[in-house]
PDB file of C-alpha atoms and ligand atoms in Angstrom:
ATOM      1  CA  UNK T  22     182.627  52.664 204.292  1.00 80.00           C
ATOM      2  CA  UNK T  23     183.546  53.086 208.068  1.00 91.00           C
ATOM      3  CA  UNK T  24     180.966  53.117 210.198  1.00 93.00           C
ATOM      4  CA  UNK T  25     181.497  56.259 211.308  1.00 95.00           C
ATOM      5  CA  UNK T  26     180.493  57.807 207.918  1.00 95.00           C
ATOM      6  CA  UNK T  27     177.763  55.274 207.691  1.00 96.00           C
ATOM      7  CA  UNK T  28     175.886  57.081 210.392  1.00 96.00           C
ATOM      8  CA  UNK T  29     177.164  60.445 209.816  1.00 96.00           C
ATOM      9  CA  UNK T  30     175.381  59.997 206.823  1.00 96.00           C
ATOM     10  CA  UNK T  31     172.297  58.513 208.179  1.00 97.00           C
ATOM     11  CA  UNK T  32     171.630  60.932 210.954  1.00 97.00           C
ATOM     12  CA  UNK T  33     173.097  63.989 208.604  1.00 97.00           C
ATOM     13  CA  UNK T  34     169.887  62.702 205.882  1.00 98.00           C
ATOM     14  CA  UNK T  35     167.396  62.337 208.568  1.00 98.00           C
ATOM     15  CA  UNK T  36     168.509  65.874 210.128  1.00 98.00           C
ATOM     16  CA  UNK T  37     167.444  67.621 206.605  1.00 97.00           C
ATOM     17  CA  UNK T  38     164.180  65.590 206.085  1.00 97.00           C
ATOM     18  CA  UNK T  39     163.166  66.843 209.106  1.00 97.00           C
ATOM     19  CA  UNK T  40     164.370  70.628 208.505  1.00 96.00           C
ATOM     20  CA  UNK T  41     162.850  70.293 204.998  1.00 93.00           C
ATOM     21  CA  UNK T  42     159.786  68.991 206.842  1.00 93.00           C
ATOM     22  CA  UNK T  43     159.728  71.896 208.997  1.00 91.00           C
ATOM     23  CA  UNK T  44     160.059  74.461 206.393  1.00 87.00           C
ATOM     24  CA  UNK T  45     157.288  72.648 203.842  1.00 84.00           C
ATOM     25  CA  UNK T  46     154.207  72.347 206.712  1.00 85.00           C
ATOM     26  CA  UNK T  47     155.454  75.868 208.422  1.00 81.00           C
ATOM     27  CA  UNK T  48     155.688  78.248 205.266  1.00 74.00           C
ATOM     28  CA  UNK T  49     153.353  80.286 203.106  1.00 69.00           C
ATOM     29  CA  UNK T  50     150.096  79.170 204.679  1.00 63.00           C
ATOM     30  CA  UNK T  51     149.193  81.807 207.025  1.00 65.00           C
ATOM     31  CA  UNK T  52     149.700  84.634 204.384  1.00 70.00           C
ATOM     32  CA  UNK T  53     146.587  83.568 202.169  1.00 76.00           C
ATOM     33  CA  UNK T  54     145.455  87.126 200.754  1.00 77.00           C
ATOM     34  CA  UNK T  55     142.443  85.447 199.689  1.00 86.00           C
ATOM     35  CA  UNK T  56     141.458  84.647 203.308  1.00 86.00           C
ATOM     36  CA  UNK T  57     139.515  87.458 203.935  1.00 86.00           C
ATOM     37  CA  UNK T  58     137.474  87.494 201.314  1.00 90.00           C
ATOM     38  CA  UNK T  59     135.796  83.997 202.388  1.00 92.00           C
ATOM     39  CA  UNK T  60     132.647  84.858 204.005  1.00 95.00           C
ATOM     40  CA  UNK T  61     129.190  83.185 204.800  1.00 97.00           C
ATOM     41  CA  UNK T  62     128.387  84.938 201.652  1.00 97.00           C
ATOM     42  CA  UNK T  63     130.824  84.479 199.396  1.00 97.00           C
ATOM     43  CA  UNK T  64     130.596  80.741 200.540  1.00 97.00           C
ATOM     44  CA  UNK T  65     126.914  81.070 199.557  1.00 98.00           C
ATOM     45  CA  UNK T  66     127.783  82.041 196.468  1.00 98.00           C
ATOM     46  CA  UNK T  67     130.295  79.290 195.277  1.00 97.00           C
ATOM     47  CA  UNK T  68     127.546  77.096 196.238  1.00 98.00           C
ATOM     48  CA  UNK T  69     125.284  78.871 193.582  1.00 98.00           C
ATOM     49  CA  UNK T  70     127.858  79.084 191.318  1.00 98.00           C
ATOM     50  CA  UNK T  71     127.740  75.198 191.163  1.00 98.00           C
ATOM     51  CA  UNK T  72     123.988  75.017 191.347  1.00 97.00           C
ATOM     52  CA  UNK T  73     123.523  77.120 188.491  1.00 97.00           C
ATOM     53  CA  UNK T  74     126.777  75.323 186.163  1.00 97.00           C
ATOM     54  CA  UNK T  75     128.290  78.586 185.556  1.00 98.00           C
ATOM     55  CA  UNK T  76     131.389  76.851 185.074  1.00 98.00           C
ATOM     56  CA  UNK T  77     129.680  74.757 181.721  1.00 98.00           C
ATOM     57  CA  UNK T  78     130.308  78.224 180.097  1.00 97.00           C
ATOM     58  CA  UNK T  79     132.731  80.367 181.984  1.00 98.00           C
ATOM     59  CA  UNK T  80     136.206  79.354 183.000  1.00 97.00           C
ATOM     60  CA  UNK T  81     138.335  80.179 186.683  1.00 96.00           C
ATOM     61  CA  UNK T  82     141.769  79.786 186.452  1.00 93.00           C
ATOM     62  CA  UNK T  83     140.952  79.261 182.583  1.00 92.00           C
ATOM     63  CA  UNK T  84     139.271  75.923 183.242  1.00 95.00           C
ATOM     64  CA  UNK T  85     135.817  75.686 182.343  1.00 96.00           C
ATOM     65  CA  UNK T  86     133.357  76.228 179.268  1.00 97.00           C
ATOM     66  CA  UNK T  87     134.486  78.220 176.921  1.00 96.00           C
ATOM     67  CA  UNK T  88     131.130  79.968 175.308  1.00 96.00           C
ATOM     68  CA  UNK T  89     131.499  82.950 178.284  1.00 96.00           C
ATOM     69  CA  UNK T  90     134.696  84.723 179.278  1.00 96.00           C
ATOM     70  CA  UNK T  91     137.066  83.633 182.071  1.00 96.00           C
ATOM     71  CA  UNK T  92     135.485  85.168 185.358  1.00 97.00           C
ATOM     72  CA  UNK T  93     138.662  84.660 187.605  1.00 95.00           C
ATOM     73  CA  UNK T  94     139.660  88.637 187.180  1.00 94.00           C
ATOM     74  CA  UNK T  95     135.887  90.242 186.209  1.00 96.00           C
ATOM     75  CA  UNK T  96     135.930  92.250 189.329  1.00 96.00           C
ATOM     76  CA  UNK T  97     139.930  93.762 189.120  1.00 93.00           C
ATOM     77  CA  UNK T  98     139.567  93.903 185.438  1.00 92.00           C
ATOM     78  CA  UNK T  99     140.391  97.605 184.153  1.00 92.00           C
ATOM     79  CA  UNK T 100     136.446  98.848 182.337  1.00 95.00           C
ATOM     80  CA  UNK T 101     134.527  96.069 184.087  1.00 96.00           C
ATOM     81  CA  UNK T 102     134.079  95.387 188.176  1.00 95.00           C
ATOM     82  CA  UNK T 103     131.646  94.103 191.075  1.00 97.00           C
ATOM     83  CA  UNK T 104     128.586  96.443 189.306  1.00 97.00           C
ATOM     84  CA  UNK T 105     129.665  94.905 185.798  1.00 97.00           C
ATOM     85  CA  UNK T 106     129.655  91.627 186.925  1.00 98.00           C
ATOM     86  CA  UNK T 107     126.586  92.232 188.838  1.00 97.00           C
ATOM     87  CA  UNK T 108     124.334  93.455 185.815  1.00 97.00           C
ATOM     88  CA  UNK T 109     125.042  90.549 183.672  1.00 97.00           C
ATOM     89  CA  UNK T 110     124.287  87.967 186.458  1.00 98.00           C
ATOM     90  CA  UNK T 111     120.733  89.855 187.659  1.00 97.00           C
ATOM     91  CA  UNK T 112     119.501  90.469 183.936  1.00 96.00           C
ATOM     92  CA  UNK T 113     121.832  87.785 181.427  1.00 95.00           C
ATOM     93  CA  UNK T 114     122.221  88.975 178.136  1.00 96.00           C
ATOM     94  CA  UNK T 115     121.163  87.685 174.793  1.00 96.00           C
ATOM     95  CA  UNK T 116     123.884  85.113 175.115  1.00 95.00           C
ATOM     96  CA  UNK T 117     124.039  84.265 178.683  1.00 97.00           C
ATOM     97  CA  UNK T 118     120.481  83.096 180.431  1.00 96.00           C
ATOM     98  CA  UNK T 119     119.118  85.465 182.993  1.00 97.00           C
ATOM     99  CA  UNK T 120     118.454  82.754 185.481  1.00 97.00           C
ATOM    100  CA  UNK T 121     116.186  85.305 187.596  1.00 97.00           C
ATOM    101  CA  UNK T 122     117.836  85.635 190.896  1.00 97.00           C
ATOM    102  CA  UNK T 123     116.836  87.263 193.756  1.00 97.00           C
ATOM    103  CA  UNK T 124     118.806  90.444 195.025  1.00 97.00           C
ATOM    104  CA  UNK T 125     120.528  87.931 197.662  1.00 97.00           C
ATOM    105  CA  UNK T 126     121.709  85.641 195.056  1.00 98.00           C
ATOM    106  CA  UNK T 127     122.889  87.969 193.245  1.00 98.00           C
ATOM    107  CA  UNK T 128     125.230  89.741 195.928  1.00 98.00           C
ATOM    108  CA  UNK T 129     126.543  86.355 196.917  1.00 98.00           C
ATOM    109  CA  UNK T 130     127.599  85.521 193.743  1.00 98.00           C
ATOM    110  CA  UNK T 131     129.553  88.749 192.949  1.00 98.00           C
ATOM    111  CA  UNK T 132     130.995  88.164 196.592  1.00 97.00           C
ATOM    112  CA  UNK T 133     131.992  84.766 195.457  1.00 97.00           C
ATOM    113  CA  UNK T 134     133.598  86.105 192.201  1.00 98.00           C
ATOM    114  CA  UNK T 135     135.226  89.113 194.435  1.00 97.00           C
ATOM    115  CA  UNK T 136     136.850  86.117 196.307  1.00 96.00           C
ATOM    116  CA  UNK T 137     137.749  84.392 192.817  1.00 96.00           C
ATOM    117  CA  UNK T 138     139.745  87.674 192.194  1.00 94.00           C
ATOM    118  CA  UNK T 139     141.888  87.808 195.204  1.00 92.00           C
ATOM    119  CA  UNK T 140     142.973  83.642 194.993  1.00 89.00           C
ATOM    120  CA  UNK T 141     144.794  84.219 191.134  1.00 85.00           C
ATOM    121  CA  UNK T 142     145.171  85.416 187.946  1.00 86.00           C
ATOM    122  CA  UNK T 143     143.631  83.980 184.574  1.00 87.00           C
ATOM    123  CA  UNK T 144     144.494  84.448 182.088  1.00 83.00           C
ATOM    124  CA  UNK T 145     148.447  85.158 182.554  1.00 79.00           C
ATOM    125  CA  UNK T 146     149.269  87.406 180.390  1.00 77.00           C
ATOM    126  CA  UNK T 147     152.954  89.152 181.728  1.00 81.00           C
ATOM    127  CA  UNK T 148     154.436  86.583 184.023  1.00 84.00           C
ATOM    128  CA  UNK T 149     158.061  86.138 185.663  1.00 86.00           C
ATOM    129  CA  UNK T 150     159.714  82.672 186.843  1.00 88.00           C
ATOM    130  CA  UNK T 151     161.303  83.267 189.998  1.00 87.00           C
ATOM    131  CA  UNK T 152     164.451  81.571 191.284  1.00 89.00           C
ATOM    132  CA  UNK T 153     162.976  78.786 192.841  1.00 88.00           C
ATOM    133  CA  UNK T 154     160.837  77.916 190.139  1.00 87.00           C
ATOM    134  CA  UNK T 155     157.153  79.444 190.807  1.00 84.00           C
ATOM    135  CA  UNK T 156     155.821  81.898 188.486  1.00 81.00           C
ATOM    136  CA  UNK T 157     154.056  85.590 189.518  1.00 80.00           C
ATOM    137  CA  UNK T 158     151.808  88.113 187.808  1.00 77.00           C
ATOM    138  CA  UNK T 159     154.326  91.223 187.182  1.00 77.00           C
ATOM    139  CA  UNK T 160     151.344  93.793 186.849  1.00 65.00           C
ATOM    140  CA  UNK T 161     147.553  93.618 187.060  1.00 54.00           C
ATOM    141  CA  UNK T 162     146.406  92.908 183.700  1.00 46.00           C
TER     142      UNK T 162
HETATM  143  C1  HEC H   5     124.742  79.264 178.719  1.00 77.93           C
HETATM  144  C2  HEC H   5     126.058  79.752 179.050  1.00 77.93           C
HETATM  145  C3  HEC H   5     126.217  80.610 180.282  1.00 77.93           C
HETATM  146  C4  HEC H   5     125.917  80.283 181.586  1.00 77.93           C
HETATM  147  C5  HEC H   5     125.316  78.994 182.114  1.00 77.93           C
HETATM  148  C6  HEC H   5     126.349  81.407 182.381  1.00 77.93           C
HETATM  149  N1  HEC H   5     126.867  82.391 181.590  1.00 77.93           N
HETATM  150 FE1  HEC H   5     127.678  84.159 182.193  1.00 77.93          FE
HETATM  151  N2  HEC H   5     128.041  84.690 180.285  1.00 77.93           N
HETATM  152  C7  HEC H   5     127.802  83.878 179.176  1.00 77.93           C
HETATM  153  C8  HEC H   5     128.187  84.599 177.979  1.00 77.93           C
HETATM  154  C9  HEC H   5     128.073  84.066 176.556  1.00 77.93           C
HETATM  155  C10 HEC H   5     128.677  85.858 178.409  1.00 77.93           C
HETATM  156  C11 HEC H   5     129.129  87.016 177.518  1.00 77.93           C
HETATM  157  C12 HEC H   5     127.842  87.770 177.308  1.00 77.93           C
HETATM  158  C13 HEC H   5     127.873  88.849 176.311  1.00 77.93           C
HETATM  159  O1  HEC H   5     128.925  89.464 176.094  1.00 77.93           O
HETATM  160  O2  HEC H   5     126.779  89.123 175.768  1.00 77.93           O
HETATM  161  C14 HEC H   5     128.586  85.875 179.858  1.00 77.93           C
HETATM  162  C15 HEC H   5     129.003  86.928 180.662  1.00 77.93           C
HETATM  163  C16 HEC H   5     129.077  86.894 182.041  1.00 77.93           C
HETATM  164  C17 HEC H   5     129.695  87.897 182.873  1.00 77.93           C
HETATM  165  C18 HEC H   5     130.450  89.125 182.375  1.00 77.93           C
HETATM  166  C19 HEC H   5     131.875  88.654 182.113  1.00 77.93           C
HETATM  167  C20 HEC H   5     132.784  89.573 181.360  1.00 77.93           C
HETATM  168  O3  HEC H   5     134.013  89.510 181.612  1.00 77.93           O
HETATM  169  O4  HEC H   5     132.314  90.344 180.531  1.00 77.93           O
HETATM  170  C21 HEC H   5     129.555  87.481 184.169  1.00 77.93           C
HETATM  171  C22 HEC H   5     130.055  88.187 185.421  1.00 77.93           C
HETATM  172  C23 HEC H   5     128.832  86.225 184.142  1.00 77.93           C
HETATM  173  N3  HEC H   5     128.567  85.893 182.837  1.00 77.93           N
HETATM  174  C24 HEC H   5     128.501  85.496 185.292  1.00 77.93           C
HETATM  175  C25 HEC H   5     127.819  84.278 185.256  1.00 77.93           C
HETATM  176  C26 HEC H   5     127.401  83.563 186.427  1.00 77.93           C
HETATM  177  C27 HEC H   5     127.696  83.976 187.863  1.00 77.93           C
HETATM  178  C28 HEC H   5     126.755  82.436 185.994  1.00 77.93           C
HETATM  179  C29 HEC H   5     126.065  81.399 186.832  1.00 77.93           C
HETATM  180  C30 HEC H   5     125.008  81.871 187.700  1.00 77.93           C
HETATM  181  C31 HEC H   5     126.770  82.460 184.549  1.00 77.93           C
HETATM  182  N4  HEC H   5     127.420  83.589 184.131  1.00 77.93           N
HETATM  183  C32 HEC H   5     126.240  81.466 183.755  1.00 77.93           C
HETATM  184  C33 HEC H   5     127.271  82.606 179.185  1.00 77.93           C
HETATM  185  C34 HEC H   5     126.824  81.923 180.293  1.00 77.93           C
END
């Protein structure tokens, strides 16, 4: 190989590592629709959602316990929503504990689930793979 090619090639690779660099850490971070939706409160409320091991029955994203529904969608879901969601966290139901939470608590962890919402969908149900691989919701549940 002449040496010519030798660092055509060379300086040609490290040209698209850095343009592939580029377009990685530039791309699709500032567009999080999600990012509103992460308040002081909703923060709040993730932390409850850990103190209280919601997760040891209820899935996000599908991972989780499995003796409660998936709460990723709750608050979009067609027939349920934040006042839904809200009624079984203040007062439980025979299955789930009421763990006796104060109004506060209560609105932080609906906030939390209202961020939940916006960051996916679980579970997919009607799904399309796009050209370059990644897969999107078609239509809200
Ligand atoms: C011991 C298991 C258990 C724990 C812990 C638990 N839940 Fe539940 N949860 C359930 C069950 C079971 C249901 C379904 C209740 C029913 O239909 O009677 C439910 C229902 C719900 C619903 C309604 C979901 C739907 O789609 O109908 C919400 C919202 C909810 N739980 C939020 C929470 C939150 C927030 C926590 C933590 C503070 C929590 N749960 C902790 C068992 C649990």
């Amino acid at each position: 190989m002449s040496i010519l090619l030798k660092r055509f090639l060379f300086w040609g690779l490290i040209s698209l590592f850095i343009i592939n660099s580029i377009v990685i850490y530039t791309s699709g971070t500032e567009n999080d629709p999600a990012k509103a939706y992460i308040t002081e409160e909703s923060k709040a409320g993730k932390l409850l959602f850990q103190e209280y091991n919601c997760i040891s029955c209820h899935q996000i994203y599908g991972l989780g316990g499995y003796m409660g529904p998936d709460l990723t969608n709750v608050i979009s879901e067609r027939g349920k929503g934040e006042l839904y969601a809200k009624s079984f966290i203040q007062s439980g139901t025979q299955r789930m504990p009421n763990f006796h939470l104060s109004e506060n608590d209560v609105n932080a962890l609906t906030s939390y689930l209202k961020y939940v919402d916006k960051t996916g969908f679980s579970p997919v149900k009607n799904f399309e793979i796009k050209f370059d691989g990644t897969i999107m919701q078609k239509a809200n549940l």
